[in-house]
XYZ file of C-alpha atoms in Angstrom:
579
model
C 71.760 104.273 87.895
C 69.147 101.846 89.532
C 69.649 100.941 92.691
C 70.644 97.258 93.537
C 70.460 97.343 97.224
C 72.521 98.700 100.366
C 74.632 96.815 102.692
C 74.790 97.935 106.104
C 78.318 97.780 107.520
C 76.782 96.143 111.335
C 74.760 93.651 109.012
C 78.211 91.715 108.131
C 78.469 88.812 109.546
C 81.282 86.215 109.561
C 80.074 83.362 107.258
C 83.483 81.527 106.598
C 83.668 77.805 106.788
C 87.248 78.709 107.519
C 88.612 78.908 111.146
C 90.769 81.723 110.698
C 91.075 84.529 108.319
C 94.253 84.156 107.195
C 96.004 84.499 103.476
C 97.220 81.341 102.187
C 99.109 79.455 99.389
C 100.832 82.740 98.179
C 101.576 83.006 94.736
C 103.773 85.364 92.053
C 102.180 84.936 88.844
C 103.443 87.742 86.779
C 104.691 91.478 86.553
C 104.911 94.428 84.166
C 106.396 98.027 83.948
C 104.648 100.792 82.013
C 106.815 102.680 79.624
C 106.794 106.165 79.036
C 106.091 105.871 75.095
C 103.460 107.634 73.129
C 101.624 104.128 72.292
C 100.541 102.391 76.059
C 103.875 100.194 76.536
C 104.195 97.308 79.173
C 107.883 95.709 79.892
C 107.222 91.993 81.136
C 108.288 91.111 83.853
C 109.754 94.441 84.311
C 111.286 95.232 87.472
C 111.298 97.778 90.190
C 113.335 99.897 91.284
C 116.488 98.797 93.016
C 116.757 99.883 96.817
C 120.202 102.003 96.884
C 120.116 104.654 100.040
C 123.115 106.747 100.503
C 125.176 105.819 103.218
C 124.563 109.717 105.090
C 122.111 112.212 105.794
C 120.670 113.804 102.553
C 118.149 117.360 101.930
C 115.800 116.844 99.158
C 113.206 119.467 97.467
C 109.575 118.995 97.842
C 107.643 116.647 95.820
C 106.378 118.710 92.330
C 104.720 117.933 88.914
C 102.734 115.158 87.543
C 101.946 112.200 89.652
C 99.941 108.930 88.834
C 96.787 108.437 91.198
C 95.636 104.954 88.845
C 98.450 104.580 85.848
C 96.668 101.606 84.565
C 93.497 104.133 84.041
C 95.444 106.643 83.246
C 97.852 105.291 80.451
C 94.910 102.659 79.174
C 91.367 103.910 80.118
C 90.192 101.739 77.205
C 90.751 98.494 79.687
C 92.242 99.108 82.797
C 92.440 95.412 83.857
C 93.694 94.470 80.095
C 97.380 94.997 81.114
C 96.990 92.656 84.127
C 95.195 89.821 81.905
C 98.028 90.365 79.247
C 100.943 89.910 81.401
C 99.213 87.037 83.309
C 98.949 84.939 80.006
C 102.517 85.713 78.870
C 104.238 84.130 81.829
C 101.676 81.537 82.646
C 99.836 80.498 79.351
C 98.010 77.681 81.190
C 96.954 79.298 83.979
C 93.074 78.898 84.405
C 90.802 82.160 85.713
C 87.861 80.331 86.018
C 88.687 78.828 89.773
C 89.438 82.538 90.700
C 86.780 84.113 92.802
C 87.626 87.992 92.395
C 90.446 89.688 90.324
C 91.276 93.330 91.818
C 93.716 95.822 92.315
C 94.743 95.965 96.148
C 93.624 99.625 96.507
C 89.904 98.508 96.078
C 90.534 95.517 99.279
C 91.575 98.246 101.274
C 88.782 100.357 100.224
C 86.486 97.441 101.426
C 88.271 96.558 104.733
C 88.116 100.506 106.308
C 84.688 100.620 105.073
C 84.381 96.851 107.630
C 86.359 98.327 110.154
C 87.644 102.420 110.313
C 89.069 102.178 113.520
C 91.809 99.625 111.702
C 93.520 103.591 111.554
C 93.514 107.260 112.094
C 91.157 109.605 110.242
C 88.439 110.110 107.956
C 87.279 107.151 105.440
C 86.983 108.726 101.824
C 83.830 108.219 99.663
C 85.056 105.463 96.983
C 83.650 103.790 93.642
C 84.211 100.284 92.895
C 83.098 98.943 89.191
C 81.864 95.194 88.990
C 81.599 92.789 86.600
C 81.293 88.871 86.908
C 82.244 86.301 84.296
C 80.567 82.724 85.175
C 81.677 82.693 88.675
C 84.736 85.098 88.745
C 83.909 88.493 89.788
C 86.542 91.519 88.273
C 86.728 94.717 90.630
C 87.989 97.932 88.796
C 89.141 100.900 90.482
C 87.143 103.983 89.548
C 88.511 107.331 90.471
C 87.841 110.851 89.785
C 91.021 111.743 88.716
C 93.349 109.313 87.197
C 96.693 112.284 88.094
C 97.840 114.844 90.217
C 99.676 117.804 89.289
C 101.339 119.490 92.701
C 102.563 123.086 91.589
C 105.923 124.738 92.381
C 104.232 126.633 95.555
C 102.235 123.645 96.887
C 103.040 121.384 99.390
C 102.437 117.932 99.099
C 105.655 115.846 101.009
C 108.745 114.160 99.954
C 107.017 110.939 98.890
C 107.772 110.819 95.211
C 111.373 112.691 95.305
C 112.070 109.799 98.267
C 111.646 106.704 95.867
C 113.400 109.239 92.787
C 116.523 109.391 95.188
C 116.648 105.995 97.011
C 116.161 103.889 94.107
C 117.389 103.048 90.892
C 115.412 102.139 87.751
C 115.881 98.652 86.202
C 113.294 99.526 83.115
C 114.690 102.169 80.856
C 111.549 105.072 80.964
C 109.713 102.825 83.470
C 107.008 105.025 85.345
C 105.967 102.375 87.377
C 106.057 98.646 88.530
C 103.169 96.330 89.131
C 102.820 92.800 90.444
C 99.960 90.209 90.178
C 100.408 87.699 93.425
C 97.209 85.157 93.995
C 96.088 83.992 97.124
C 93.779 82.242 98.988
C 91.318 84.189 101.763
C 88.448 82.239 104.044
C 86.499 80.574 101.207
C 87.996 82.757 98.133
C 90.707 82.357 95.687
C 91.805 85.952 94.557
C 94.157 87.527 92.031
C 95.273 90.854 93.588
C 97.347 93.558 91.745
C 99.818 96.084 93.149
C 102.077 98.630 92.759
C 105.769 97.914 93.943
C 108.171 100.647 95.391
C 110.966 99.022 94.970
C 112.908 95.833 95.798
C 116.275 94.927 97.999
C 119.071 92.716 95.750
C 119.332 89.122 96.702
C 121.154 86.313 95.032
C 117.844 84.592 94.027
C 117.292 87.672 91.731
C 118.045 86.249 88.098
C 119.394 88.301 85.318
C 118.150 88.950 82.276
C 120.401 85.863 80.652
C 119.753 83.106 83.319
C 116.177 84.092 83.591
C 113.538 80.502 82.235
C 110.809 83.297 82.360
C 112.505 85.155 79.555
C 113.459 82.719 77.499
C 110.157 81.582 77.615
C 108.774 85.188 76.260
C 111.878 85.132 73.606
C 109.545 82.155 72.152
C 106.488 84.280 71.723
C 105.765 87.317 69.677
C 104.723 89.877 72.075
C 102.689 92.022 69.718
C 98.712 92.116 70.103
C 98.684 90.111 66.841
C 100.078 87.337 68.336
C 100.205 86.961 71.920
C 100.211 84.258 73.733
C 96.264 84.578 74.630
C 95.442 83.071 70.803
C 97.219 82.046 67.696
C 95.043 84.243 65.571
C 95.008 87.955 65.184
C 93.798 89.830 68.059
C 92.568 93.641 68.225
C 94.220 95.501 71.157
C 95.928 99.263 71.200
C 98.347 97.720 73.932
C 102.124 97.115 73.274
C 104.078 94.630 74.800
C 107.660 94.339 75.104
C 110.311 91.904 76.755
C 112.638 93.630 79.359
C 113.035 93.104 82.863
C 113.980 90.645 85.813
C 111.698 88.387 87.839
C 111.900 89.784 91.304
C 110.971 86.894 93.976
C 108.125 88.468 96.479
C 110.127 88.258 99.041
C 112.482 91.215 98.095
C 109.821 93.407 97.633
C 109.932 96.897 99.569
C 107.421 99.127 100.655
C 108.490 102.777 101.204
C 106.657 105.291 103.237
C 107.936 109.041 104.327
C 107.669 111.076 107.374
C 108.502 113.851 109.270
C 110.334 113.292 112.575
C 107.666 114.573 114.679
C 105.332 111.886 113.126
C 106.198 108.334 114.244
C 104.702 105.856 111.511
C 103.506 102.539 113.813
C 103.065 99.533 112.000
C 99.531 98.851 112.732
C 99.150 101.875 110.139
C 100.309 100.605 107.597
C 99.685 96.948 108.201
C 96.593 96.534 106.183
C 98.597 98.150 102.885
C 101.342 95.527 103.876
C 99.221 92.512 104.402
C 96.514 92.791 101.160
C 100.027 92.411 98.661
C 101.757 90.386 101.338
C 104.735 92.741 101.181
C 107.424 91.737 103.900
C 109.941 94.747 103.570
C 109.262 98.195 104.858
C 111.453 101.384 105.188
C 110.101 104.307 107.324
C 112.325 107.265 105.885
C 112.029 110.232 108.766
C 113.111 113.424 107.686
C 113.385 117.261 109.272
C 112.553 119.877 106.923
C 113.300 117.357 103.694
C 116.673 116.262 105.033
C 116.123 112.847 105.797
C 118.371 110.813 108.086
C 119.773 107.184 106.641
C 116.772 104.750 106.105
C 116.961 101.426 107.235
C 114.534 98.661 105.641
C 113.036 96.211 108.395
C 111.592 93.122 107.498
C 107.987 93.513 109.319
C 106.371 89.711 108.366
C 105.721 88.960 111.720
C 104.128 92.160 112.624
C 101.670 91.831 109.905
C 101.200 88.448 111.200
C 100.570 89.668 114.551
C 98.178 92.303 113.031
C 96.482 89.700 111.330
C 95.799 87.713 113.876
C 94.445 90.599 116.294
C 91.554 91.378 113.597
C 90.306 88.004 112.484
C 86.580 89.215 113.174
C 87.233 92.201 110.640
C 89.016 90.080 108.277
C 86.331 87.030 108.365
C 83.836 89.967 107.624
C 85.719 91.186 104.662
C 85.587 87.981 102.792
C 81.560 88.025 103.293
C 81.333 91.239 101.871
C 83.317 90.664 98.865
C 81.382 87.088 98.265
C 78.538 89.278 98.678
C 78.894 91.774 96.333
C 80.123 89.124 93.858
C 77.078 87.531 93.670
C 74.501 90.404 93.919
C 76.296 91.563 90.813
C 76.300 87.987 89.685
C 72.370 87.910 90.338
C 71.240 91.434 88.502
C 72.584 91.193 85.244
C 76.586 90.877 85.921
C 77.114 94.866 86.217
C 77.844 96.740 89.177
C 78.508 99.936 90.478
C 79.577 99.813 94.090
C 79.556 103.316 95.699
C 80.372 104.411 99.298
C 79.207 108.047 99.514
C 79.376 107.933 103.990
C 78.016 106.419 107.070
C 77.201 102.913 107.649
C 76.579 102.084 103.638
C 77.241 100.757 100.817
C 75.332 101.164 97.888
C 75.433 98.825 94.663
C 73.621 99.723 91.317
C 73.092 98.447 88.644
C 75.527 99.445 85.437
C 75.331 99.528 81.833
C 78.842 100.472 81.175
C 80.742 98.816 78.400
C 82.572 95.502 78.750
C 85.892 95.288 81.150
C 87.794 93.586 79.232
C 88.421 93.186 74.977
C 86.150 90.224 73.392
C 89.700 88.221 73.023
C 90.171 88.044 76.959
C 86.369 86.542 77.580
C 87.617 83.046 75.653
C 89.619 81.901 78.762
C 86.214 81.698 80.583
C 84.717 79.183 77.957
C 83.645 75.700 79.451
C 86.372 73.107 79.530
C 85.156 69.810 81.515
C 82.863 69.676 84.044
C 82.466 73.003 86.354
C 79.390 71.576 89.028
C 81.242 71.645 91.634
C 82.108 75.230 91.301
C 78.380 75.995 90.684
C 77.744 74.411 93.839
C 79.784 77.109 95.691
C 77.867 79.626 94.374
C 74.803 78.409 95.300
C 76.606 78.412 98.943
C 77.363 81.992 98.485
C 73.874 82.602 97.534
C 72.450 81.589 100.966
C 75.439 83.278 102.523
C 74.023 86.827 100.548
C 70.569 86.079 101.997
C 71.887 85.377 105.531
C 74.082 88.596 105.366
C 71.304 90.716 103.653
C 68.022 89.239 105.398
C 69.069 87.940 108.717
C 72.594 89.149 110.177
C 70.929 91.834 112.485
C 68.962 88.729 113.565
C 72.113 86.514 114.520
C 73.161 89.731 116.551
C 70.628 89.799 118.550
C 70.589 85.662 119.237
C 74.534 86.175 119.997
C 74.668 89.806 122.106
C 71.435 88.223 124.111
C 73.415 85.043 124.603
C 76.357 86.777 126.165
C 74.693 89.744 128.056
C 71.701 88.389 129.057
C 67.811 89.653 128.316
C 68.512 92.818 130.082
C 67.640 96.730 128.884
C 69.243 97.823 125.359
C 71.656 94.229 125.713
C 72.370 94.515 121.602
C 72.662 97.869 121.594
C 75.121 96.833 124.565
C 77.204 94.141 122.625
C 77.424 96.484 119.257
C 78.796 99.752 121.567
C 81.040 97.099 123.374
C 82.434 95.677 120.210
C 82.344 98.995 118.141
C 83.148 101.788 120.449
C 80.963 103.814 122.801
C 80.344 106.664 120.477
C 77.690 103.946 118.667
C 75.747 104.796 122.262
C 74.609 108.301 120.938
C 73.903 107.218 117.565
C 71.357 104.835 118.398
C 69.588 105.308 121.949
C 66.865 107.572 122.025
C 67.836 111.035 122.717
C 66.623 110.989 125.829
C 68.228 111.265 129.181
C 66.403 109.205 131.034
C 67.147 106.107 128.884
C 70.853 106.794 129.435
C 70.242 106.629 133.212
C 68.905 103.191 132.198
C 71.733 102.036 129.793
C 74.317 103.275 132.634
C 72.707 101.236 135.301
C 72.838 98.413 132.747
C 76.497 98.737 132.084
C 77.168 98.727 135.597
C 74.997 95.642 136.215
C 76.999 93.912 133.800
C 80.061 94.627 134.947
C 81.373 96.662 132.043
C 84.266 98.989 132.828
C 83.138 101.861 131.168
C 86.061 104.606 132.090
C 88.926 101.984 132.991
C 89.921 104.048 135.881
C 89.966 107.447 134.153
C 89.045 110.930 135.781
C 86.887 113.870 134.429
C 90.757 115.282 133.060
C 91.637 112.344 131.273
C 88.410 112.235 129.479
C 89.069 115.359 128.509
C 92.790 114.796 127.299
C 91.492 112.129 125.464
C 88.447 114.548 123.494
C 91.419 116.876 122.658
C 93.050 113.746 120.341
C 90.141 114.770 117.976
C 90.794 118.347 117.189
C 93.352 118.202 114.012
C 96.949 119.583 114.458
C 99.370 121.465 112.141
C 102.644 119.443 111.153
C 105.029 122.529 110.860
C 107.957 120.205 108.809
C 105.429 118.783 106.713
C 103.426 121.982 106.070
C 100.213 120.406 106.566
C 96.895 119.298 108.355
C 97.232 116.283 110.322
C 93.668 114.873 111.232
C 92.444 114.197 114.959
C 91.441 110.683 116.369
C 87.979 111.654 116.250
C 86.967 107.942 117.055
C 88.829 108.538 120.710
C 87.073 111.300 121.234
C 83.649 110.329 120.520
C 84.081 107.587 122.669
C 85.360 109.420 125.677
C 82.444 111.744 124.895
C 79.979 108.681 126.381
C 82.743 108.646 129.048
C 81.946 111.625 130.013
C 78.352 111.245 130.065
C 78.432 108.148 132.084
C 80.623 109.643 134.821
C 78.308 112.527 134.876
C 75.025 110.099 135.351
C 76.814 107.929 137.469
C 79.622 109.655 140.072
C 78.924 111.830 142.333
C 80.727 114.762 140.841
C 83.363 116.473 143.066
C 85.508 118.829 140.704
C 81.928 120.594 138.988
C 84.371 122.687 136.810
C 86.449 120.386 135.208
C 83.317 118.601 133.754
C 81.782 122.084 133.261
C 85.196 122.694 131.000
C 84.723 119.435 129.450
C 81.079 119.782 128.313
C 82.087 122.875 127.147
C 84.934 121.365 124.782
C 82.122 118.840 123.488
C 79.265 121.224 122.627
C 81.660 123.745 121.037
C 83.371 121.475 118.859
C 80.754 120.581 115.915
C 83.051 119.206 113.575
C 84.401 116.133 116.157
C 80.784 115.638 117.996
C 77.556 115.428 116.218
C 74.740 116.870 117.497
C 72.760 114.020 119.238
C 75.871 113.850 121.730
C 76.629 117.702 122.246
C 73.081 117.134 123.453
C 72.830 114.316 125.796
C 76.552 115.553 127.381
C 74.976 119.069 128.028
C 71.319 118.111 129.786
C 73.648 115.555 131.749
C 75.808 117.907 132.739
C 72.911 120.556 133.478
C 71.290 117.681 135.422
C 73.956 116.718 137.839
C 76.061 119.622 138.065
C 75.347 123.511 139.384
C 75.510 125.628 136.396
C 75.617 129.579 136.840
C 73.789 131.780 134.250
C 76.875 132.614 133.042
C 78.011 129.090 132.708
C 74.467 128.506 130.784
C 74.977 131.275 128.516
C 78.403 130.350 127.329
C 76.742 127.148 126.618
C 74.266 128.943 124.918
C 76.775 130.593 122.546
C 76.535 127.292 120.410
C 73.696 125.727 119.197
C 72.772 121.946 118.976
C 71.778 122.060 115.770
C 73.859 119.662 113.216
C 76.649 122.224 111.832
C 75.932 121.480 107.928
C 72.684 120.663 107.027
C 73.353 119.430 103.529
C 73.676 115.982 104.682
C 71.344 114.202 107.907
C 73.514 112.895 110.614
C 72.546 109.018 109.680
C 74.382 110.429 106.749
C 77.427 111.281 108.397
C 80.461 108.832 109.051
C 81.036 108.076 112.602
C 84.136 106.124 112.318
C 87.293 107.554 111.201
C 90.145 106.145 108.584
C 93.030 107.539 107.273
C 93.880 106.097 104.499
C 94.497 108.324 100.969
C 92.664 106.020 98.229
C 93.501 108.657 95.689
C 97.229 107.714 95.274
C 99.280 104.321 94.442
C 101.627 105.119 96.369
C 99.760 104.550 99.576
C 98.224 101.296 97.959
């Protein structure tokens, strides 16, 4: 593949003409239901499963056999997006794509936003591939995964997830395998159609039934066979089967169901981003000891994905410039992307050749009908917003961190480790000691609380939040927050350049922690921490050989530390269940 061009993550700017970043003008268009058949079978509207806990404790066997990662791959890999497209014109024949900015799955939004922001949670963000393809001025993201299943043996361990939603819930779709919505929205300056995978839904009296149900009776007027669809009166080639069974289920009644161990408290701000992207209101956190899980309650959590909304408008505004920027760099080279995110601070786009999205019958509802200038005129906007984000947003950094901070020493490097963390400190000052001495006396000039009252031992608590733990219920690895500890590695550092150092082995213990843990702090820190320490502390020879035990050199040298992700996200792109 030929490369495009890279976007640097700190290069994002905020180019919204909007004032805030929130999702507007929320709308259900459609829904479907694969069906386990040998032929790829769609139910629309489908439905998903009913929410129906038991009323007391219950034990429940380990998750085990085949599991979708992408179904719509999986079940169709001849045109993943097809189903989507095919349901959409079924229940809303005159609905026009051609306003639509970007059509995606939600899993690739969330891709896009850790990639803006990892600290949004816990972790490390996964390498991801995004496939692109614009139509006039509507830009289709695909998801592109490795593997489209998983098969967990008998003797693995992978959770209770799946056996969770088996228990709780009951199927409305006879051999459903899975329930997916298509809600569009409005974001900053974009109109998107996103697509998502339901867990389930709670029974409300607005729910209709299959005979009271316009939607149906509307379908019972159509033949539902690719010969006929609703897309075109004449004959139509497509391998996908479409039948008429199901409920509409309004979004509010929608439920998202997550699973954890007791020892594992599941905040909101977690899961937030999941919640927000499908606009999913309902949310049951099932705790469990060994499998048996206590009774679930479901919470209705709008107003804390409000709140979380509103706490990361900066990451949000930057979001929508990124996706208007890819959009029309694919737009620009030939309509054919590959979008690839392969670690640290960037993304790559290439050029593709791969074969069309969609099936030739699908492209018609892009064809000219009246005038579309002012559209065009947007994209020229979006154009200059590429260029600004491309050619100038390190530029508008600099005017805006020198306007706030001042023409002192390192005052953008300054605002970026302000707004980003501290840990940015090591990755971009020169790995010398004497320019820390300068950046420190610069912080302090400026006022900037660097420790917020913490000693030499709460730095050190606070490194240990990186080293990953052992969940003994679940069976598994739980990762460290390796962001907190890089940052309270420059902690460190500063106090050591800065205070007059009073308890000389408590930071001797704490270097120690930093330069013998590889796989938390990369080797540009180990480094700095160590000659400050060596600097303003006694060290004995036996101190300095312990020390010596483990070298500053990077731990892998496959990959160059510019290669290497700095910030941290936990968030499993391989499954639909966590998207």
């Amino acid at each position: 593949m030929t490369s495009i061009i890279e976007i640097n993550r700190c290069d994002i700017e905020d180019y919204s003409t909007s004032t805030t970043a929130s999702i507007t003008n929320v709308r259900h268009l459609s829904s479907y239901n694969w069906i386990e058949r040998p032929t790829a079978t769609i139910a629309v509207p489908g439905s998903p499963p009913l929410w129906s806990a038991p009323k007391t404790s219950k034990q429940l066997q380990k998750d085990s056999g085949l599991y979708y990662i992408n179904q719509n791959e999986a079940r169709y890999p001849e045109s993943p997006l097809e189903p989507l497209f095919r349901a959409l014109y079924l229940t809303q024949p005159a609905f026009d794509i051609r306003p639509v900015d970007v059509v995606t799955d939600r899993n690739n939004i969330r891709k896009l936003l850790a990639f803006i922001n990892s600290d949004l949670a816990p972790g490390d963000l996964e390498p991801f591939t995004i496939a692109v393809e614009t139509i006039g001025t509507t830009a289709l993201f695909r998801r592109d995964e490795t593997a489209v299943t998983r098969f967990i043996a008998p003797n693995e361990f992978r959770g209770f997830g799946h056996k969770f939603e088996e228990e709780y819930t009951v199927k409305q779709v006879n051999d459903s395998t899975g329930h997916h919505r298509i809600i569009a929205y409005g974001l900053c300056d974009l109109d998107l159609v996103v697509r998502y995978e339901a867990d389930g839904y709670v029974a409300t009296d607005k729910i209709k039934g299959p005979k009271d149900d316009p939607l149906l009776a509307s379908l019972r007027g159509l033949s539902l066979s690719p010969a006929t669809s609703a897309l075109s009166v004449n004959p139509v080639q497509s391998k996908l089967v479409i039948t008429e069974e199901g409920r509409v289920v309004p979004p509010e009644s929608i439920l998202e169901i997550k699973t954890r161990a007791t020892s594992r408290y599941l905040p909101i701000p977690e899961v937030a981003a999941q919640l927000w992207v499908s606009q999913t209101s309902k949310l049951v956190r099932a705790y469990h000891y060994r499998g048996k899980f206590e009774v679930p309650q479901v919470e209705d959590v709008e107003a804390q994905v409000k709140r979380w909304e509103e706490l990361n408008q900066s990451d949000l505004k930057r979001l929508a410039s990124l996706i208007k920027a890819i959009s029309t760099l694919t737009r620009q080279n030939g309509g054919k992307a590959t979008v690839k995110y392969e670690g640290g601070s960037k993304l790559v786009l290439y050029r593709s050749e791969k074969e069309d999205m969609l099936p030739q019958f699908l492209y018609s509802k892009w064809e000219e009908r009246g005038n579309t200038q002012p559209k065009m005129k947007a994209t020229a906007q979006d154009e200059a917003v590429v260029s600004d984000t491309l050619d100038r947003g390190q530029g508008k950094t600099i005017e805006t961190t020198r306007a706030k901070y001042g023409d002192v020493p390192y005052s953008e490097m300054i605002g970026y480790g302000v707004d980003k963390g501290f840990r940015q400190f090591f990755r971009r000052m020169p790995m010398e000691l004497s320019q820390y001495h300068l950046l420190c006396d610069t912080l302090d000039s400026l006022a900037i609380d660097v420790t917020e009252g913490r000693t030499i031992r709460d730095i050190m608590y606070d490194m240990r939040k990186g080293k990953d733990d052992w969940d003994p219920d679940e069976r598994r690895e739980i990762r460290g927050l390796k962001n907190v500890a890089r940052d309270s590695a420059f902690r460190l550092l500063y106090v050591l350049i800065q205070s007059n150092v009073v308890d000389t082995n408590m930071a001797y213990n704490a270097v120690s922690f930093v330069v013998s843990h590889r796989r938390i702090f990369r080797s540009r820190t180990r480094k700095m921490v160590r000659e400050a320490l060596e600097e303003n502390c006694p060290v004995s020879a036996k101190q300095r050989a312990i020390l010596d035990k483990w070298p500053i050199e990077e731990f892998s040298s496959t990959r160059s530390e510019e290669d290497v992700t700095t910030e941290s996200e936990d968030i499993f792109f391989d499954s639909d269940y966590s998207f």
